[in-house]
Amino acid sequence: MTYLILLIIIILAIGIGSVRLSPAEVLQTLTGSGSEQWNTILWNIRIPRVILALIIGANLAVSGALLQAVMHNPLADPGLTGVSSGAAVTVLFIMLVMPELSSLIPIAAIVGGGIAAAMVYGWAWTKTHGITPIRIILSGVAVNAVFGGVIGLLSILYSDKLPAALSWMNGSLSGKGMDTVLTILPYSAVGWIMALLCIRQANILRLGEQAAHNLGQNINRVRITLSFVAVFLASVSVSMVGLVGFVGLIVPHMARMMIGSDYKYSLPFSLALGAVVLIVADTIGRSMFSPLEIPAGIVMAMVGGPYFLYLMRKGGA
């Protein structure tokens, strides 16, 4: 059912824009019987953008779901724990300082996200208690602040080059073509497969530390494995479209409310639901104030911020 809704939303999103097409006209174009103008608009602009939103939304949702299992906290999110900021620093550094290395941006983002995760776990670890969820979250907040400061510093030092990176910094999918889709798709496919292979470990963490110990699991090793997959997915997403927050927070929470906490069902569901959420956010951003475009990252921040406060008031932390 969720995947049917995703398909309907994709068709609707493809038809919305400065030139509006009905679902029937979209289907005509997709089956090869559309006009030349429709073909140009759909195949060169809207379809790559919608596919990219689908991939990024799925990546961030799965990343958030895994981090919430690791931290045993429904408020965990790649953006709130410093992973996205770490990836953003390395990407922004290449964009502003060493643009000749732009082909290395996906790898640089993974390295940056990995460094951020290593800093989080390094500061969270103690000899007496090992790694605890609350220390991971507190360390993540600190790491997020540090990398946020570095992003601000780079923005000031290279302000003359900043306009070229401004759209990316706000999490915009505008101007992305099929080349971007083909760049991120192999990384994402690998990440999705790794995530699906981690379902059993995520369910074990969900049971709590004592139950995991009783099942003979090395808790720290499981946490690091799941975190690696989460960092990988979040980092490759940041490398392509910049910072898009709250997808990893909202979607896993909605998935738990709708189908329960078993990762066997909630992880694939989160993948599809994350795609739906970001496609809708991007469609709202590019249509509500047309011809102006609001980046999807800003739309998600305006929705996700109040939702985050709602969860806190509800006692989700």
Tab-separated table of C-alpha atoms in Angstrom:
chain	number	residue	atom	x	y	z
A	1	MET	CA	0.000	0.000	0.000
A	2	THR	CA	2.776	2.411	0.952
A	3	TYR	CA	4.583	1.758	-2.315
A	4	LEU	CA	1.327	2.361	-4.235
A	5	ILE	CA	0.976	5.726	-2.451
A	6	LEU	CA	4.620	6.449	-3.315
A	7	LEU	CA	3.894	5.757	-7.003
A	8	ILE	CA	0.831	8.043	-6.986
A	9	ILE	CA	2.806	10.840	-5.294
A	10	ILE	CA	5.610	10.456	-7.837
A	11	ILE	CA	3.142	10.876	-10.725
A	12	LEU	CA	1.522	13.896	-9.057
A	13	ALA	CA	4.893	15.482	-8.226
A	14	ILE	CA	6.121	15.046	-11.791
A	15	GLY	CA	3.063	16.906	-13.073
A	16	ILE	CA	3.398	19.897	-10.734
A	17	GLY	CA	5.499	22.881	-11.806
A	18	SER	CA	5.465	26.041	-13.921
A	19	VAL	CA	3.878	23.913	-16.656
A	20	ARG	CA	1.258	21.740	-14.976
A	21	LEU	CA	0.490	18.333	-16.403
A	22	SER	CA	-2.411	16.117	-15.405
A	23	PRO	CA	-1.716	12.525	-14.265
A	24	ALA	CA	-3.030	11.331	-17.641
A	25	GLU	CA	-0.602	13.623	-19.473
A	26	VAL	CA	2.251	12.424	-17.271
A	27	LEU	CA	1.412	8.808	-18.060
A	28	GLN	CA	1.179	9.639	-21.778
A	29	THR	CA	4.671	11.117	-21.661
A	30	LEU	CA	6.074	8.208	-19.665
A	31	THR	CA	4.685	5.757	-22.219
A	32	GLY	CA	6.208	7.714	-25.123
A	33	SER	CA	3.097	9.418	-26.521
A	34	GLY	CA	3.620	12.880	-25.027
A	35	SER	CA	4.514	16.087	-26.855
A	36	GLU	CA	8.112	17.185	-27.370
A	37	GLN	CA	7.674	19.923	-24.750
A	38	TRP	CA	6.344	17.457	-22.169
A	39	ASN	CA	9.190	15.061	-22.909
A	40	THR	CA	11.775	17.794	-22.392
A	41	ILE	CA	10.254	18.998	-19.113
A	42	LEU	CA	9.717	15.569	-17.624
A	43	TRP	CA	12.796	13.641	-18.703
A	44	ASN	CA	15.338	16.464	-18.350
A	45	ILE	CA	14.056	18.275	-15.250
A	46	ARG	CA	11.288	16.758	-13.150
A	47	ILE	CA	11.912	13.016	-13.282
A	48	PRO	CA	15.599	13.275	-12.242
A	49	ARG	CA	14.608	15.643	-9.429
A	50	VAL	CA	11.832	13.389	-8.128
A	51	ILE	CA	14.060	10.304	-8.306
A	52	LEU	CA	16.761	12.183	-6.413
A	53	ALA	CA	14.253	13.224	-3.726
A	54	LEU	CA	13.156	9.600	-3.473
A	55	ILE	CA	16.737	8.382	-2.955
A	56	ILE	CA	17.719	11.120	-0.500
A	57	GLY	CA	14.518	10.730	1.528
A	58	ALA	CA	14.979	6.964	1.743
A	59	ASN	CA	18.643	7.347	2.744
A	60	LEU	CA	17.956	9.827	5.540
A	61	ALA	CA	14.973	7.894	6.891
A	62	VAL	CA	16.896	4.620	7.076
A	63	SER	CA	19.876	6.427	8.598
A	64	GLY	CA	17.649	7.962	11.273
A	65	ALA	CA	15.950	4.640	12.026
A	66	LEU	CA	19.317	2.944	12.587
A	67	LEU	CA	20.625	5.792	14.760
A	68	GLN	CA	17.480	5.648	16.879
A	69	ALA	CA	18.132	1.939	17.432
A	70	VAL	CA	21.760	2.634	18.339
A	71	MET	CA	20.924	5.432	20.752
A	72	HIS	CA	17.690	3.888	21.985
A	73	ASN	CA	16.137	7.309	21.606
A	74	PRO	CA	13.368	8.408	19.177
A	75	LEU	CA	14.909	11.891	18.878
A	76	ALA	CA	18.152	10.706	17.253
A	77	ASP	CA	18.725	12.009	13.737
A	78	PRO	CA	21.797	12.371	11.447
A	79	GLY	CA	21.460	16.140	11.611
A	80	LEU	CA	21.076	16.371	15.378
A	81	THR	CA	23.977	14.049	16.155
A	82	GLY	CA	26.631	15.802	14.084
A	83	VAL	CA	26.950	13.235	11.283
A	84	SER	CA	25.459	15.490	8.609
A	85	SER	CA	27.516	18.484	9.782
A	86	GLY	CA	30.733	16.440	9.631
A	87	ALA	CA	29.971	15.406	6.066
A	88	ALA	CA	28.971	18.967	5.179
A	89	VAL	CA	32.300	20.418	6.377
A	90	THR	CA	34.400	18.246	4.058
A	91	VAL	CA	32.063	18.816	1.112
A	92	LEU	CA	31.972	22.589	1.669
A	93	PHE	CA	35.773	22.664	2.016
A	94	ILE	CA	36.168	21.044	-1.400
A	95	MET	CA	33.495	23.255	-2.986
A	96	LEU	CA	35.052	26.490	-1.696
A	97	VAL	CA	38.774	25.730	-1.393
A	98	MET	CA	39.601	22.850	-3.717
A	99	PRO	CA	36.895	22.737	-6.422
A	100	GLU	CA	39.251	20.805	-8.710
A	101	LEU	CA	38.613	17.781	-6.448
A	102	SER	CA	34.827	17.909	-6.831
A	103	SER	CA	34.757	14.356	-8.202
A	104	LEU	CA	35.829	13.186	-4.746
A	105	ILE	CA	32.917	14.840	-2.936
A	106	PRO	CA	30.973	11.602	-2.140
A	107	ILE	CA	34.086	9.982	-0.674
A	108	ALA	CA	34.965	13.172	1.207
A	109	ALA	CA	31.469	13.302	2.676
A	110	ILE	CA	31.728	9.727	3.937
A	111	VAL	CA	35.121	10.547	5.490
A	112	GLY	CA	33.712	13.694	7.121
A	113	GLY	CA	30.673	11.861	8.463
A	114	GLY	CA	32.940	9.075	9.715
A	115	ILE	CA	35.205	11.536	11.519
A	116	ALA	CA	32.172	13.105	13.187
A	117	ALA	CA	30.886	9.683	14.269
A	118	ALA	CA	34.340	8.727	15.596
A	119	MET	CA	34.452	11.953	17.617
A	120	VAL	CA	30.973	11.264	19.001
A	121	TYR	CA	31.841	7.722	20.068
A	122	GLY	CA	35.291	8.726	21.313
A	123	TRP	CA	33.847	11.357	23.647
A	124	ALA	CA	30.936	9.136	24.651
A	125	TRP	CA	33.093	6.148	25.657
A	126	THR	CA	34.134	5.650	29.281
A	127	LYS	CA	36.137	2.853	30.881
A	128	THR	CA	33.447	2.122	33.438
A	129	HIS	CA	30.295	2.212	31.318
A	130	GLY	CA	31.535	1.858	27.745
A	131	ILE	CA	29.225	3.676	25.314
A	132	THR	CA	25.828	4.708	26.613
A	133	PRO	CA	22.984	6.191	24.526
A	134	ILE	CA	22.695	9.392	26.557
A	135	ARG	CA	26.445	10.110	26.269
A	136	ILE	CA	26.275	9.486	22.515
A	137	ILE	CA	23.489	12.043	22.155
A	138	LEU	CA	25.235	14.650	24.306
A	139	SER	CA	28.498	14.125	22.405
A	140	GLY	CA	26.556	14.383	19.143
A	141	VAL	CA	25.113	17.729	20.122
A	142	ALA	CA	28.618	19.009	20.939
A	143	VAL	CA	30.095	17.659	17.677
A	144	ASN	CA	27.226	19.192	15.738
A	145	ALA	CA	27.987	22.561	17.319
A	146	VAL	CA	31.720	22.278	16.537
A	147	PHE	CA	31.183	21.422	12.875
A	148	GLY	CA	28.461	24.058	12.621
A	149	GLY	CA	31.082	26.565	13.738
A	150	VAL	CA	33.532	25.305	11.108
A	151	ILE	CA	30.854	25.680	8.413
A	152	GLY	CA	30.276	29.252	9.578
A	153	LEU	CA	34.021	29.956	9.523
A	154	LEU	CA	34.391	28.609	5.969
A	155	SER	CA	31.399	30.697	4.900
A	156	ILE	CA	33.065	33.867	6.208
A	157	LEU	CA	36.577	33.145	4.917
A	158	TYR	CA	35.339	32.278	1.429
A	159	SER	CA	32.290	34.530	1.265
A	160	ASP	CA	33.181	35.536	-2.310
A	161	LYS	CA	32.641	31.941	-3.435
A	162	LEU	CA	29.667	31.267	-1.188
A	163	PRO	CA	26.821	32.083	-3.652
A	164	ALA	CA	27.750	29.002	-5.693
A	165	ALA	CA	27.355	26.815	-2.610
A	166	LEU	CA	24.408	28.594	-0.999
A	167	SER	CA	21.744	26.437	-2.643
A	168	TRP	CA	23.576	23.275	-1.557
A	169	MET	CA	23.904	24.512	2.017
A	170	ASN	CA	20.125	24.909	2.264
A	171	GLY	CA	19.382	21.408	1.052
A	172	SER	CA	18.123	22.210	-2.425
A	173	LEU	CA	17.395	19.671	-5.157
A	174	SER	CA	17.085	22.386	-7.789
A	175	GLY	CA	19.148	21.979	-10.940
A	176	LYS	CA	20.072	18.359	-10.239
A	177	GLY	CA	20.005	16.092	-13.266
A	178	MET	CA	20.232	12.433	-14.054
A	179	ASP	CA	24.036	12.566	-13.644
A	180	THR	CA	23.525	13.301	-9.929
A	181	VAL	CA	21.037	10.439	-9.676
A	182	LEU	CA	23.466	8.028	-11.313
A	183	THR	CA	26.252	9.193	-8.999
A	184	ILE	CA	24.369	8.622	-5.741
A	185	LEU	CA	22.353	5.545	-6.729
A	186	PRO	CA	25.196	2.941	-6.421
A	187	TYR	CA	26.200	4.276	-2.989
A	188	SER	CA	22.572	4.278	-1.832
A	189	ALA	CA	21.876	0.766	-3.118
A	190	VAL	CA	24.877	-0.531	-1.179
A	191	GLY	CA	23.695	1.338	1.924
A	192	TRP	CA	20.144	-0.029	1.664
A	193	ILE	CA	21.431	-3.600	1.359
A	194	MET	CA	23.718	-3.137	4.379
A	195	ALA	CA	20.811	-1.643	6.351
A	196	LEU	CA	18.509	-4.555	5.548
A	197	LEU	CA	21.250	-6.946	6.661
A	198	CYS	CA	21.336	-5.123	10.023
A	199	ILE	CA	17.660	-5.672	10.862
A	200	ARG	CA	18.350	-8.462	13.355
A	201	GLN	CA	20.962	-6.384	15.213
A	202	ALA	CA	18.653	-3.374	15.302
A	203	ASN	CA	15.894	-5.501	16.818
A	204	ILE	CA	18.308	-6.826	19.425
A	205	LEU	CA	19.300	-3.291	20.426
A	206	ARG	CA	15.608	-2.418	20.639
A	207	LEU	CA	15.210	-5.026	23.373
A	208	GLY	CA	17.691	-3.240	25.624
A	209	GLU	CA	21.271	-3.802	26.725
A	210	GLN	CA	20.559	-6.562	29.242
A	211	ALA	CA	18.577	-8.615	26.759
A	212	ALA	CA	21.290	-8.121	24.135
A	213	HIS	CA	23.971	-9.286	26.596
A	214	ASN	CA	21.861	-12.322	27.423
A	215	LEU	CA	21.701	-13.136	23.703
A	216	GLY	CA	25.500	-13.068	23.566
A	217	GLN	CA	25.791	-9.862	21.550
A	218	ASN	CA	28.736	-7.464	21.764
A	219	ILE	CA	26.731	-4.270	22.254
A	220	ASN	CA	29.476	-1.852	21.309
A	221	ARG	CA	30.298	-3.774	18.130
A	222	VAL	CA	26.626	-3.828	17.110
A	223	ARG	CA	26.290	-0.098	17.767
A	224	ILE	CA	29.374	0.692	15.701
A	225	THR	CA	28.181	-1.499	12.807
A	226	LEU	CA	24.748	0.128	12.679
A	227	SER	CA	26.275	3.564	13.084
A	228	PHE	CA	28.629	2.953	10.155
A	229	VAL	CA	25.673	2.159	7.867
A	230	ALA	CA	23.745	5.188	9.137
A	231	VAL	CA	26.742	7.494	8.644
A	232	PHE	CA	27.336	6.107	5.157
A	233	LEU	CA	23.757	6.778	3.999
A	234	ALA	CA	23.540	10.229	5.581
A	235	SER	CA	26.937	11.313	4.253
A	236	VAL	CA	26.325	10.392	0.610
A	237	SER	CA	23.013	12.250	0.818
A	238	VAL	CA	24.691	15.378	2.182
A	239	SER	CA	27.315	15.211	-0.563
A	240	MET	CA	24.640	15.566	-3.263
A	241	VAL	CA	22.048	18.021	-1.891
A	242	GLY	CA	23.446	19.477	1.318
A	243	LEU	CA	21.783	19.571	4.716
A	244	VAL	CA	18.212	18.259	4.832
A	245	GLY	CA	17.224	17.813	8.449
A	246	PHE	CA	14.429	16.074	10.330
A	247	VAL	CA	13.617	13.388	7.721
A	248	GLY	CA	15.596	10.942	9.849
A	249	LEU	CA	13.693	12.083	12.918
A	250	ILE	CA	10.125	12.284	11.657
A	251	VAL	CA	9.904	9.259	9.384
A	252	PRO	CA	11.052	6.487	11.789
A	253	HIS	CA	8.748	7.949	14.438
A	254	MET	CA	5.792	7.860	12.024
A	255	ALA	CA	6.736	4.330	10.981
A	256	ARG	CA	6.677	3.138	14.594
A	257	MET	CA	3.259	4.705	15.158
A	258	MET	CA	1.831	3.129	12.000
A	259	ILE	CA	3.273	-0.407	11.969
A	260	GLY	CA	5.152	-0.935	15.243
A	261	SER	CA	8.787	-1.163	16.292
A	262	ASP	CA	9.892	-4.406	14.636
A	263	TYR	CA	12.674	-3.366	12.260
A	264	LYS	CA	11.797	-6.251	9.950
A	265	TYR	CA	8.792	-4.180	8.918
A	266	SER	CA	9.585	-0.639	10.048
A	267	LEU	CA	12.914	-0.320	8.200
A	268	PRO	CA	11.562	-1.078	4.681
A	269	PHE	CA	8.493	1.000	5.568
A	270	SER	CA	10.708	3.909	6.669
A	271	LEU	CA	12.610	3.675	3.388
A	272	ALA	CA	9.416	4.151	1.365
A	273	LEU	CA	7.936	6.717	3.748
A	274	GLY	CA	11.142	8.779	3.708
A	275	ALA	CA	10.909	8.936	-0.076
A	276	VAL	CA	7.283	10.088	0.151
A	277	VAL	CA	8.072	12.794	2.718
A	278	LEU	CA	10.964	14.353	0.806
A	279	ILE	CA	9.176	14.240	-2.558
A	280	VAL	CA	6.230	16.066	-0.964
A	281	ALA	CA	8.542	18.584	0.753
A	282	ASP	CA	10.403	19.319	-2.478
A	283	THR	CA	7.155	19.624	-4.439
A	284	ILE	CA	5.770	22.088	-1.882
A	285	GLY	CA	9.012	24.071	-1.956
A	286	ARG	CA	9.040	24.483	-5.725
A	287	SER	CA	5.307	25.132	-6.188
A	288	MET	CA	3.988	27.087	-3.194
A	289	PHE	CA	5.784	30.365	-3.999
A	290	SER	CA	6.373	29.770	-7.720
A	291	PRO	CA	8.352	31.095	-9.578
A	292	LEU	CA	10.494	31.297	-6.412
A	293	GLU	CA	11.760	27.991	-5.066
A	294	ILE	CA	12.141	27.125	-1.401
A	295	PRO	CA	14.810	24.413	-0.813
A	296	ALA	CA	13.492	21.141	0.563
A	297	GLY	CA	15.847	21.545	3.536
A	298	ILE	CA	14.055	24.724	4.580
A	299	VAL	CA	10.609	23.134	4.154
A	300	MET	CA	11.678	20.191	6.329
A	301	ALA	CA	13.115	22.532	8.966
A	302	MET	CA	9.837	24.477	9.142
A	303	VAL	CA	7.887	21.241	9.595
A	304	GLY	CA	10.426	19.222	11.554
A	305	GLY	CA	11.282	21.871	14.140
A	306	PRO	CA	7.759	22.077	15.610
A	307	TYR	CA	7.428	18.292	15.386
A	308	PHE	CA	10.683	17.888	17.328
A	309	LEU	CA	9.345	20.184	20.070
A	310	TYR	CA	6.092	18.211	20.086
A	311	LEU	CA	8.009	14.978	20.651
A	312	MET	CA	9.969	16.567	23.473
A	313	ARG	CA	6.772	17.793	25.144
A	314	LYS	CA	5.296	14.363	24.704
A	315	GLY	CA	8.291	12.840	26.467
A	316	GLY	CA	9.980	11.209	23.513
A	317	ALA	CA	13.489	12.089	24.710
